[in-house]
């Protein structure tokens, strides 16, 4: 793969990696008295391994110029493999923490294995490791096909993929060591945050440069969503993470925000990480892989416009519904509630648009588990956004907040929507990228589908039950007018649901493992597709004609 | 509408700018006024800052991810006020960088846990929660009692917090390590400086039961015992505690 880089690009890659090796060494030396030193060592080793790989081919001959008349898919392929590795890691940790709540002894006598440190490793592993890699890998694929142009250069996509994964590794390894800002879904410390900004700016520039090369006059709707995802996540990430480090030789920093302002910034970030990372980006996937797989055009262009701008505008107001009945001023709570309810309109416009697109292709949904993944994802998207608007209503939130109902809601979205659309998209794109006729085993896709669906349903029902039960127990009064249940009694009542939840998660994890096996077998043992159709997957001006570099 | 949009989607830069404008409005309207409207945070001139030991405990609370299961935000609901005490005010987390309001109660709210249990109870509970609360699902933290607390750099921590707006004095910053040691060592000469600088209501105690040796357990217990006690504002607000 590295041989596909020109010798100039290989030299640039080596230069960047040498710089990173030095940065890693400097961090390790300066932070040797702190956990920062360990992160220095990780940066050092990570870049050293990559540097070795680049140097091993640095004097190899130049790649064939004909490559420029094809799409550049190597970064997407690596991204997809990384997606599945992160899926198993993130979901595996998820099953572990779920089991800890049922059986708290399931930890070692060591800090790294306790619930509080594993939980962000699970959320980051799944959201950023699994979700983020899937978004980056598919965005490169979709962007090129819908623009009918090759990626603008060959080096920056690699910088994005490997730079982003370095961020994920720093974040997750940090939580095990106790490095955390405690800001939910933004726990990584200041230096990792700065690194992510560098990676993200590169990602944005690459995206815009490739769009500028497009041979289609219009920017396709999937790319609107990918663009919104890249842009808004950058804004959210930068604003939420502004902090003052205690020293440049230590990992710890203090957020510039405090108290009520911090709470508002945090949930403005947190809720819009859901909106622009876990919704917009994956809607980008939906808008490409659904019509491709169903071989049906998107039902309504108008609905696409309404839902895109509705989501972009309304979501940013909704974060304060995480703070009902708190010390946040009432007017902000009310605004958050109001916009959260209005958000149902663009959300259901998207879900409806997706399902209506399947009209005329329902027999394919029946026969094709891949398309069924995408269909179920659309249904869960509709259900979860309805539930989200409902939970944002102040009195409903009074019952649900702080309970497992929220956890169930999040997982209806994360499993039923995000993971389902990802698996559906990956099963679509893997044969196209690796030029195979189909996945190694359609049967295993079917197995994965049912494991994932059963797992999600068991998980969500367990959390609905436990959440509503606990919320009601907290506010139950006995005849004498005092609270009926101690807190502990409500914890003990959760036990059966915690077991059920861990089991549901285990099924989902098993599905991801089956999917990874299927991916491996597809890459290694499935024959190439030599048909006309596979050979025709080329950018304009068309097959055979070389495109000048830099065009 | 579709005609206008068809033009917009031919122009990448225009589209990018449109996304930025449309997505910025909500955050600007909801966040900026929180800094300009005075009533947002109640004022209490007598509110004290965390001592170095309590701050170190808070950082361990963050490090261990305690906030993932314990909120520090009592909502304005009758059952919460009866269970946990007066509802939380914005001023109470004014010096909390970042806030630890939390989002999930796998365990109970801790906003007013200070003074509710003895130091001894907290130590036993943190070493193994199920020794004192049968049926608890909280992890055990026995290593807190074994790990010595790093106090040498606490002055840097206070200085960093001053940069973001917490009113630590030069004297507090200069004496941070000594104050951390003194607060956990009632018989040591450094103990008196703690109450001098942070007020007479500050608890000086061998929190983990072992004086003259400052462990992470000392810091965490000192922090837990001060929760809800930095200001009396919530008790004097009137309505609080009456339910509703």
PDB file of C-alpha atoms in Angstrom, chain A residues 11-249:
ATOM      1  CA  UNK A  11       9.686  11.364   1.917  1.00  0.00           C
ATOM      2  CA  UNK A  12       7.046  13.747   3.297  1.00  0.00           C
ATOM      3  CA  UNK A  13       5.514  10.912   5.302  1.00  0.00           C
ATOM      4  CA  UNK A  14       8.926  10.014   6.681  1.00  0.00           C
ATOM      5  CA  UNK A  15       9.560  13.654   7.618  1.00  0.00           C
ATOM      6  CA  UNK A  16       6.250  13.922   9.464  1.00  0.00           C
ATOM      7  CA  UNK A  17       6.901  10.653  11.259  1.00  0.00           C
ATOM      8  CA  UNK A  18      10.425  11.674  12.260  1.00  0.00           C
ATOM      9  CA  UNK A  19       8.945  14.856  13.706  1.00  0.00           C
ATOM     10  CA  UNK A  20       6.388  12.780  15.614  1.00  0.00           C
ATOM     11  CA  UNK A  21       9.077  10.421  16.887  1.00  0.00           C
ATOM     12  CA  UNK A  22      10.892  13.457  18.257  1.00  0.00           C
ATOM     13  CA  UNK A  23       7.699  14.856  19.780  1.00  0.00           C
ATOM     14  CA  UNK A  24       7.052  11.489  21.415  1.00  0.00           C
ATOM     15  CA  UNK A  25      10.581  11.391  22.813  1.00  0.00           C
ATOM     16  CA  UNK A  26      10.255  14.941  24.114  1.00  0.00           C
ATOM     17  CA  UNK A  27       6.922  14.128  25.771  1.00  0.00           C
ATOM     18  CA  UNK A  28       8.378  11.001  27.313  1.00  0.00           C
ATOM     19  CA  UNK A  29      11.381  12.890  28.640  1.00  0.00           C
ATOM     20  CA  UNK A  30       9.523  15.964  29.881  1.00  0.00           C
ATOM     21  CA  UNK A  31       6.675  13.969  31.371  1.00  0.00           C
ATOM     22  CA  UNK A  32       8.725  11.161  32.883  1.00  0.00           C
ATOM     23  CA  UNK A  33       7.462  12.005  36.382  1.00  0.00           C
ATOM     24  CA  UNK A  34       3.862  11.951  35.173  1.00  0.00           C
ATOM     25  CA  UNK A  35       1.541   9.700  33.216  1.00  0.00           C
ATOM     26  CA  UNK A  36       2.250  12.082  30.322  1.00  0.00           C
ATOM     27  CA  UNK A  37       5.552  10.215  29.939  1.00  0.00           C
ATOM     28  CA  UNK A  38       3.711   7.003  29.103  1.00  0.00           C
ATOM     29  CA  UNK A  39       1.800   8.840  26.412  1.00  0.00           C
ATOM     30  CA  UNK A  40       5.106  10.160  25.085  1.00  0.00           C
ATOM     31  CA  UNK A  41       6.305   6.581  24.811  1.00  0.00           C
ATOM     32  CA  UNK A  42       3.103   5.588  22.990  1.00  0.00           C
ATOM     33  CA  UNK A  43       3.481   8.433  20.480  1.00  0.00           C
ATOM     34  CA  UNK A  44       7.141   7.479  20.033  1.00  0.00           C
ATOM     35  CA  UNK A  45       6.470   3.789  19.393  1.00  0.00           C
ATOM     36  CA  UNK A  46       3.432   4.402  17.182  1.00  0.00           C
ATOM     37  CA  UNK A  47       5.311   6.777  14.901  1.00  0.00           C
ATOM     38  CA  UNK A  48       8.445   4.644  14.983  1.00  0.00           C
ATOM     39  CA  UNK A  49       6.561   1.600  13.678  1.00  0.00           C
ATOM     40  CA  UNK A  50       4.956   3.670  10.914  1.00  0.00           C
ATOM     41  CA  UNK A  51       8.302   5.260  10.108  1.00  0.00           C
ATOM     42  CA  UNK A  52       9.868   1.837   9.771  1.00  0.00           C
ATOM     43  CA  UNK A  53       7.121   0.777   7.365  1.00  0.00           C
ATOM     44  CA  UNK A  54       7.639   3.880   5.233  1.00  0.00           C
ATOM     45  CA  UNK A  55      11.433   3.645   5.255  1.00  0.00           C
ATOM     46  CA  UNK A  56      11.335  -0.008   4.213  1.00  0.00           C
ATOM     47  CA  UNK A  57       9.978   1.003   0.802  1.00  0.00           C
ATOM     48  CA  UNK A  58      11.313   4.518   0.498  1.00  0.00           C
ATOM     49  CA  UNK A  59      13.668   3.712  -2.408  1.00  0.00           C
ATOM     50  CA  UNK A  60      11.185   1.536  -4.272  1.00  0.00           C
ATOM     51  CA  UNK A  61      10.252   2.612  -7.811  1.00  0.00           C
ATOM     52  CA  UNK A  62       7.564   5.191  -8.444  1.00  0.00           C
ATOM     53  CA  UNK A  63       3.988   3.861  -8.637  1.00  0.00           C
ATOM     54  CA  UNK A  64       2.224   3.448 -11.967  1.00  0.00           C
ATOM     55  CA  UNK A  65       0.777   6.762 -13.236  1.00  0.00           C
ATOM     56  CA  UNK A  66      -2.368   4.835 -14.221  1.00  0.00           C
ATOM     57  CA  UNK A  67      -3.343   4.743 -10.539  1.00  0.00           C
ATOM     58  CA  UNK A  68      -4.388   8.375 -10.912  1.00  0.00           C
ATOM     59  CA  UNK A  69      -7.213   7.343 -13.183  1.00  0.00           C
ATOM     60  CA  UNK A  70      -8.683   5.234 -10.373  1.00  0.00           C
ATOM     61  CA  UNK A  71     -10.221   6.049  -7.034  1.00  0.00           C
ATOM     62  CA  UNK A  72      -7.886   6.001  -4.052  1.00  0.00           C
ATOM     63  CA  UNK A  73      -9.371   3.441  -1.688  1.00  0.00           C
ATOM     64  CA  UNK A  74      -6.428   2.148   0.341  1.00  0.00           C
ATOM     65  CA  UNK A  75      -7.108   4.517   3.278  1.00  0.00           C
ATOM     66  CA  UNK A  76     -10.769   3.427   3.302  1.00  0.00           C
ATOM     67  CA  UNK A  77      -9.738  -0.225   3.415  1.00  0.00           C
ATOM     68  CA  UNK A  78      -7.426   0.328   6.361  1.00  0.00           C
ATOM     69  CA  UNK A  79     -10.104   2.435   8.031  1.00  0.00           C
ATOM     70  CA  UNK A  80     -12.648  -0.375   7.696  1.00  0.00           C
ATOM     71  CA  UNK A  81     -10.330  -2.935   9.260  1.00  0.00           C
ATOM     72  CA  UNK A  82      -9.645  -0.509  12.110  1.00  0.00           C
ATOM     73  CA  UNK A  83     -13.388   0.063  12.487  1.00  0.00           C
ATOM     74  CA  UNK A  84     -13.961  -3.613  13.191  1.00  0.00           C
ATOM     75  CA  UNK A  85     -11.002  -3.844  15.579  1.00  0.00           C
ATOM     76  CA  UNK A  86     -12.355  -0.889  17.557  1.00  0.00           C
ATOM     77  CA  UNK A  87     -15.839  -2.408  17.470  1.00  0.00           C
ATOM     78  CA  UNK A  88     -14.639  -5.556  19.197  1.00  0.00           C
ATOM     79  CA  UNK A  89     -12.562  -3.589  21.682  1.00  0.00           C
ATOM     80  CA  UNK A  90     -15.221  -0.980  22.486  1.00  0.00           C
ATOM     81  CA  UNK A  91     -18.128  -3.391  22.667  1.00  0.00           C
ATOM     82  CA  UNK A  92     -16.003  -5.885  24.598  1.00  0.00           C
ATOM     83  CA  UNK A  93     -15.242  -3.289  27.257  1.00  0.00           C
ATOM     84  CA  UNK A  94     -18.938  -2.405  27.194  1.00  0.00           C
ATOM     85  CA  UNK A  95     -19.936  -5.965  28.034  1.00  0.00           C
ATOM     86  CA  UNK A  96     -17.340  -6.000  30.789  1.00  0.00           C
ATOM     87  CA  UNK A  97     -18.593  -2.801  32.447  1.00  0.00           C
ATOM     88  CA  UNK A  98     -22.174  -3.984  32.077  1.00  0.00           C
ATOM     89  CA  UNK A  99     -21.231  -7.201  33.855  1.00  0.00           C
ATOM     90  CA  UNK A 100     -19.489  -5.224  36.605  1.00  0.00           C
ATOM     91  CA  UNK A 101     -22.772  -3.571  37.482  1.00  0.00           C
ATOM     92  CA  UNK A 102     -24.357  -6.980  37.931  1.00  0.00           C
ATOM     93  CA  UNK A 103     -21.296  -8.538  39.610  1.00  0.00           C
ATOM     94  CA  UNK A 104     -19.063  -5.779  41.015  1.00  0.00           C
ATOM     95  CA  UNK A 105     -16.287  -8.253  41.864  1.00  0.00           C
ATOM     96  CA  UNK A 106     -15.450  -8.576  38.154  1.00  0.00           C
ATOM     97  CA  UNK A 107     -12.467  -6.263  38.461  1.00  0.00           C
ATOM     98  CA  UNK A 108      -8.827  -6.807  39.346  1.00  0.00           C
ATOM     99  CA  UNK A 109      -7.352  -5.277  42.460  1.00  0.00           C
ATOM    100  CA  UNK A 110      -6.040  -2.516  40.246  1.00  0.00           C
ATOM    101  CA  UNK A 111      -7.260   0.944  39.446  1.00  0.00           C
ATOM    102  CA  UNK A 112      -7.359   0.516  35.673  1.00  0.00           C
ATOM    103  CA  UNK A 113     -10.043  -2.174  35.793  1.00  0.00           C
ATOM    104  CA  UNK A 114     -12.632  -0.316  37.866  1.00  0.00           C
ATOM    105  CA  UNK A 115     -15.919   0.851  36.386  1.00  0.00           C
ATOM    106  CA  UNK A 116     -15.085   4.563  36.406  1.00  0.00           C
ATOM    107  CA  UNK A 117     -12.008   4.074  34.228  1.00  0.00           C
ATOM    108  CA  UNK A 118     -13.464   1.426  31.927  1.00  0.00           C
ATOM    109  CA  UNK A 119     -16.630   3.334  31.178  1.00  0.00           C
ATOM    110  CA  UNK A 120     -14.971   6.152  29.158  1.00  0.00           C
ATOM    111  CA  UNK A 121     -12.799   3.492  27.459  1.00  0.00           C
ATOM    112  CA  UNK A 122     -16.047   1.864  26.333  1.00  0.00           C
ATOM    113  CA  UNK A 123     -17.737   5.081  25.198  1.00  0.00           C
ATOM    114  CA  UNK A 124     -14.639   6.421  23.444  1.00  0.00           C
ATOM    115  CA  UNK A 125     -13.789   3.046  21.919  1.00  0.00           C
ATOM    116  CA  UNK A 126     -17.251   2.735  20.451  1.00  0.00           C
ATOM    117  CA  UNK A 127     -18.073   6.341  19.523  1.00  0.00           C
ATOM    118  CA  UNK A 128     -14.691   7.536  18.336  1.00  0.00           C
ATOM    119  CA  UNK A 129     -12.864   4.286  17.607  1.00  0.00           C
ATOM    120  CA  UNK A 130     -15.654   2.343  15.912  1.00  0.00           C
ATOM    121  CA  UNK A 131     -17.912   5.198  14.795  1.00  0.00           C
ATOM    122  CA  UNK A 132     -15.162   7.648  13.875  1.00  0.00           C
ATOM    123  CA  UNK A 133     -13.162   5.188  11.785  1.00  0.00           C
ATOM    124  CA  UNK A 134     -16.322   4.084  10.004  1.00  0.00           C
ATOM    125  CA  UNK A 135     -17.168   7.709   9.226  1.00  0.00           C
ATOM    126  CA  UNK A 136     -13.710   8.544   7.922  1.00  0.00           C
ATOM    127  CA  UNK A 137     -13.438   5.375   5.832  1.00  0.00           C
ATOM    128  CA  UNK A 138     -16.879   5.687   4.272  1.00  0.00           C
ATOM    129  CA  UNK A 139     -16.598   9.455   3.789  1.00  0.00           C
ATOM    130  CA  UNK A 140     -13.534   8.940   1.562  1.00  0.00           C
ATOM    131  CA  UNK A 141     -15.426   6.322  -0.444  1.00  0.00           C
ATOM    132  CA  UNK A 142     -18.656   8.290  -0.781  1.00  0.00           C
ATOM    133  CA  UNK A 143     -16.936  11.603  -1.452  1.00  0.00           C
ATOM    134  CA  UNK A 144     -14.983  10.170  -4.392  1.00  0.00           C
ATOM    135  CA  UNK A 145     -17.931   8.327  -5.963  1.00  0.00           C
ATOM    136  CA  UNK A 146     -20.411  11.171  -5.642  1.00  0.00           C
ATOM    137  CA  UNK A 147     -17.844  13.683  -6.908  1.00  0.00           C
ATOM    138  CA  UNK A 148     -16.538  11.257  -9.540  1.00  0.00           C
ATOM    139  CA  UNK A 149     -13.070  12.459  -8.612  1.00  0.00           C
ATOM    140  CA  UNK A 150     -10.055  10.918  -6.953  1.00  0.00           C
ATOM    141  CA  UNK A 151      -9.004  12.134  -3.482  1.00  0.00           C
ATOM    142  CA  UNK A 152      -7.017  15.353  -3.798  1.00  0.00           C
ATOM    143  CA  UNK A 153      -3.760  13.758  -2.701  1.00  0.00           C
ATOM    144  CA  UNK A 154      -2.435  10.484  -1.351  1.00  0.00           C
ATOM    145  CA  UNK A 155      -0.700  11.571   1.821  1.00  0.00           C
ATOM    146  CA  UNK A 156      -3.312  13.506   3.767  1.00  0.00           C
ATOM    147  CA  UNK A 157      -5.873  10.650   3.867  1.00  0.00           C
ATOM    148  CA  UNK A 158      -3.234   8.530   5.621  1.00  0.00           C
ATOM    149  CA  UNK A 159      -2.442  11.379   7.969  1.00  0.00           C
ATOM    150  CA  UNK A 160      -6.144  11.556   8.836  1.00  0.00           C
ATOM    151  CA  UNK A 161      -6.578   7.803   9.373  1.00  0.00           C
ATOM    152  CA  UNK A 162      -3.411   7.206  11.396  1.00  0.00           C
ATOM    153  CA  UNK A 163      -3.507  10.560  13.153  1.00  0.00           C
ATOM    154  CA  UNK A 164      -7.091   9.978  14.202  1.00  0.00           C
ATOM    155  CA  UNK A 165      -6.316   6.512  15.515  1.00  0.00           C
ATOM    156  CA  UNK A 166      -3.374   7.884  17.462  1.00  0.00           C
ATOM    157  CA  UNK A 167      -5.844  10.245  19.130  1.00  0.00           C
ATOM    158  CA  UNK A 168      -8.154   7.339  19.973  1.00  0.00           C
ATOM    159  CA  UNK A 169      -5.273   5.311  21.409  1.00  0.00           C
ATOM    160  CA  UNK A 170      -4.089   8.256  23.519  1.00  0.00           C
ATOM    161  CA  UNK A 171      -7.615   8.842  24.776  1.00  0.00           C
ATOM    162  CA  UNK A 172      -8.404   5.246  25.704  1.00  0.00           C
ATOM    163  CA  UNK A 173      -4.995   4.392  27.155  1.00  0.00           C
ATOM    164  CA  UNK A 174      -5.237   7.595  29.163  1.00  0.00           C
ATOM    165  CA  UNK A 175      -8.473   6.555  30.852  1.00  0.00           C
ATOM    166  CA  UNK A 176      -6.897   3.299  32.006  1.00  0.00           C
ATOM    167  CA  UNK A 177      -4.147   5.379  33.618  1.00  0.00           C
ATOM    168  CA  UNK A 178      -6.586   7.893  35.074  1.00  0.00           C
ATOM    169  CA  UNK A 179      -5.907  10.698  32.583  1.00  0.00           C
ATOM    170  CA  UNK A 180      -9.281  12.337  32.042  1.00  0.00           C
ATOM    171  CA  UNK A 181     -10.907  15.747  31.974  1.00  0.00           C
ATOM    172  CA  UNK A 182     -14.154  14.152  33.188  1.00  0.00           C
ATOM    173  CA  UNK A 183     -16.106  15.950  30.464  1.00  0.00           C
ATOM    174  CA  UNK A 184     -18.336  13.231  29.081  1.00  0.00           C
ATOM    175  CA  UNK A 185     -17.423  12.110  25.542  1.00  0.00           C
ATOM    176  CA  UNK A 186     -14.554  14.629  25.644  1.00  0.00           C
ATOM    177  CA  UNK A 187     -12.467  13.056  28.380  1.00  0.00           C
ATOM    178  CA  UNK A 188      -9.123  13.205  26.543  1.00  0.00           C
ATOM    179  CA  UNK A 189      -6.623  15.701  27.917  1.00  0.00           C
ATOM    180  CA  UNK A 190      -5.271  18.900  26.358  1.00  0.00           C
ATOM    181  CA  UNK A 191      -2.400  17.552  24.247  1.00  0.00           C
ATOM    182  CA  UNK A 192      -4.568  14.819  22.698  1.00  0.00           C
ATOM    183  CA  UNK A 193      -7.218  17.477  22.021  1.00  0.00           C
ATOM    184  CA  UNK A 194      -4.686  19.706  20.262  1.00  0.00           C
ATOM    185  CA  UNK A 195      -3.545  16.752  18.169  1.00  0.00           C
ATOM    186  CA  UNK A 196      -7.132  16.014  17.153  1.00  0.00           C
ATOM    187  CA  UNK A 197      -7.519  19.605  15.963  1.00  0.00           C
ATOM    188  CA  UNK A 198      -4.495  19.167  13.672  1.00  0.00           C
ATOM    189  CA  UNK A 199      -5.907  15.923  12.294  1.00  0.00           C
ATOM    190  CA  UNK A 200      -9.363  17.375  11.878  1.00  0.00           C
ATOM    191  CA  UNK A 201      -8.196  20.465   9.990  1.00  0.00           C
ATOM    192  CA  UNK A 202      -6.305  18.156   7.605  1.00  0.00           C
ATOM    193  CA  UNK A 203      -9.476  16.115   7.166  1.00  0.00           C
ATOM    194  CA  UNK A 204     -11.521  19.208   6.366  1.00  0.00           C
ATOM    195  CA  UNK A 205      -8.958  20.574   3.901  1.00  0.00           C
ATOM    196  CA  UNK A 206      -8.749  17.205   2.147  1.00  0.00           C
ATOM    197  CA  UNK A 207     -12.535  17.047   1.925  1.00  0.00           C
ATOM    198  CA  UNK A 208     -12.871  20.525   0.464  1.00  0.00           C
ATOM    199  CA  UNK A 209      -9.987  20.050  -1.974  1.00  0.00           C
ATOM    200  CA  UNK A 210     -11.537  16.832  -3.247  1.00  0.00           C
ATOM    201  CA  UNK A 211     -14.934  18.488  -3.547  1.00  0.00           C
ATOM    202  CA  UNK A 212     -13.272  21.220  -5.593  1.00  0.00           C
ATOM    203  CA  UNK A 213     -12.151  18.551  -8.082  1.00  0.00           C
ATOM    204  CA  UNK A 214     -15.650  17.142  -8.472  1.00  0.00           C
ATOM    205  CA  UNK A 215     -16.936  16.373 -11.950  1.00  0.00           C
ATOM    206  CA  UNK A 216     -20.532  16.693 -10.789  1.00  0.00           C
ATOM    207  CA  UNK A 217     -21.889  20.238 -10.622  1.00  0.00           C
ATOM    208  CA  UNK A 218     -23.976  19.497  -7.514  1.00  0.00           C
ATOM    209  CA  UNK A 219     -22.684  18.395  -4.143  1.00  0.00           C
ATOM    210  CA  UNK A 220     -24.579  15.225  -3.262  1.00  0.00           C
ATOM    211  CA  UNK A 221     -26.668  15.177  -0.070  1.00  0.00           C
ATOM    212  CA  UNK A 222     -24.438  12.581   1.627  1.00  0.00           C
ATOM    213  CA  UNK A 223     -21.602  15.075   1.403  1.00  0.00           C
ATOM    214  CA  UNK A 224     -23.691  17.811   3.036  1.00  0.00           C
ATOM    215  CA  UNK A 225     -23.921  15.604   6.064  1.00  0.00           C
ATOM    216  CA  UNK A 226     -20.253  14.621   6.041  1.00  0.00           C
ATOM    217  CA  UNK A 227     -19.350  18.309   5.750  1.00  0.00           C
ATOM    218  CA  UNK A 228     -21.622  19.295   8.619  1.00  0.00           C
ATOM    219  CA  UNK A 229     -20.139  16.457  10.645  1.00  0.00           C
ATOM    220  CA  UNK A 230     -16.550  17.601  10.051  1.00  0.00           C
ATOM    221  CA  UNK A 231     -17.210  21.307  10.528  1.00  0.00           C
ATOM    222  CA  UNK A 232     -19.462  21.305  13.542  1.00  0.00           C
ATOM    223  CA  UNK A 233     -17.499  18.628  15.398  1.00  0.00           C
ATOM    224  CA  UNK A 234     -14.437  20.864  14.978  1.00  0.00           C
ATOM    225  CA  UNK A 235     -16.258  23.827  16.512  1.00  0.00           C
ATOM    226  CA  UNK A 236     -17.707  21.753  19.360  1.00  0.00           C
ATOM    227  CA  UNK A 237     -14.398  20.081  20.120  1.00  0.00           C
ATOM    228  CA  UNK A 238     -12.410  23.293  20.232  1.00  0.00           C
ATOM    229  CA  UNK A 239     -14.882  25.298  22.307  1.00  0.00           C
ATOM    230  CA  UNK A 240     -15.612  22.552  24.832  1.00  0.00           C
ATOM    231  CA  UNK A 241     -11.985  21.618  25.447  1.00  0.00           C
ATOM    232  CA  UNK A 242     -10.387  24.986  26.113  1.00  0.00           C
ATOM    233  CA  UNK A 243      -8.332  24.423  29.236  1.00  0.00           C
ATOM    234  CA  UNK A 244      -5.236  25.577  31.091  1.00  0.00           C
ATOM    235  CA  UNK A 245      -2.642  22.816  31.639  1.00  0.00           C
ATOM    236  CA  UNK A 246      -1.140  22.699  35.110  1.00  0.00           C
ATOM    237  CA  UNK A 247       2.270  22.403  33.477  1.00  0.00           C
ATOM    238  CA  UNK A 248       3.652  21.413  30.108  1.00  0.00           C
ATOM    239  CA  UNK A 249       5.238  18.355  31.686  1.00  0.00           C
TER     240      UNK A 249
END
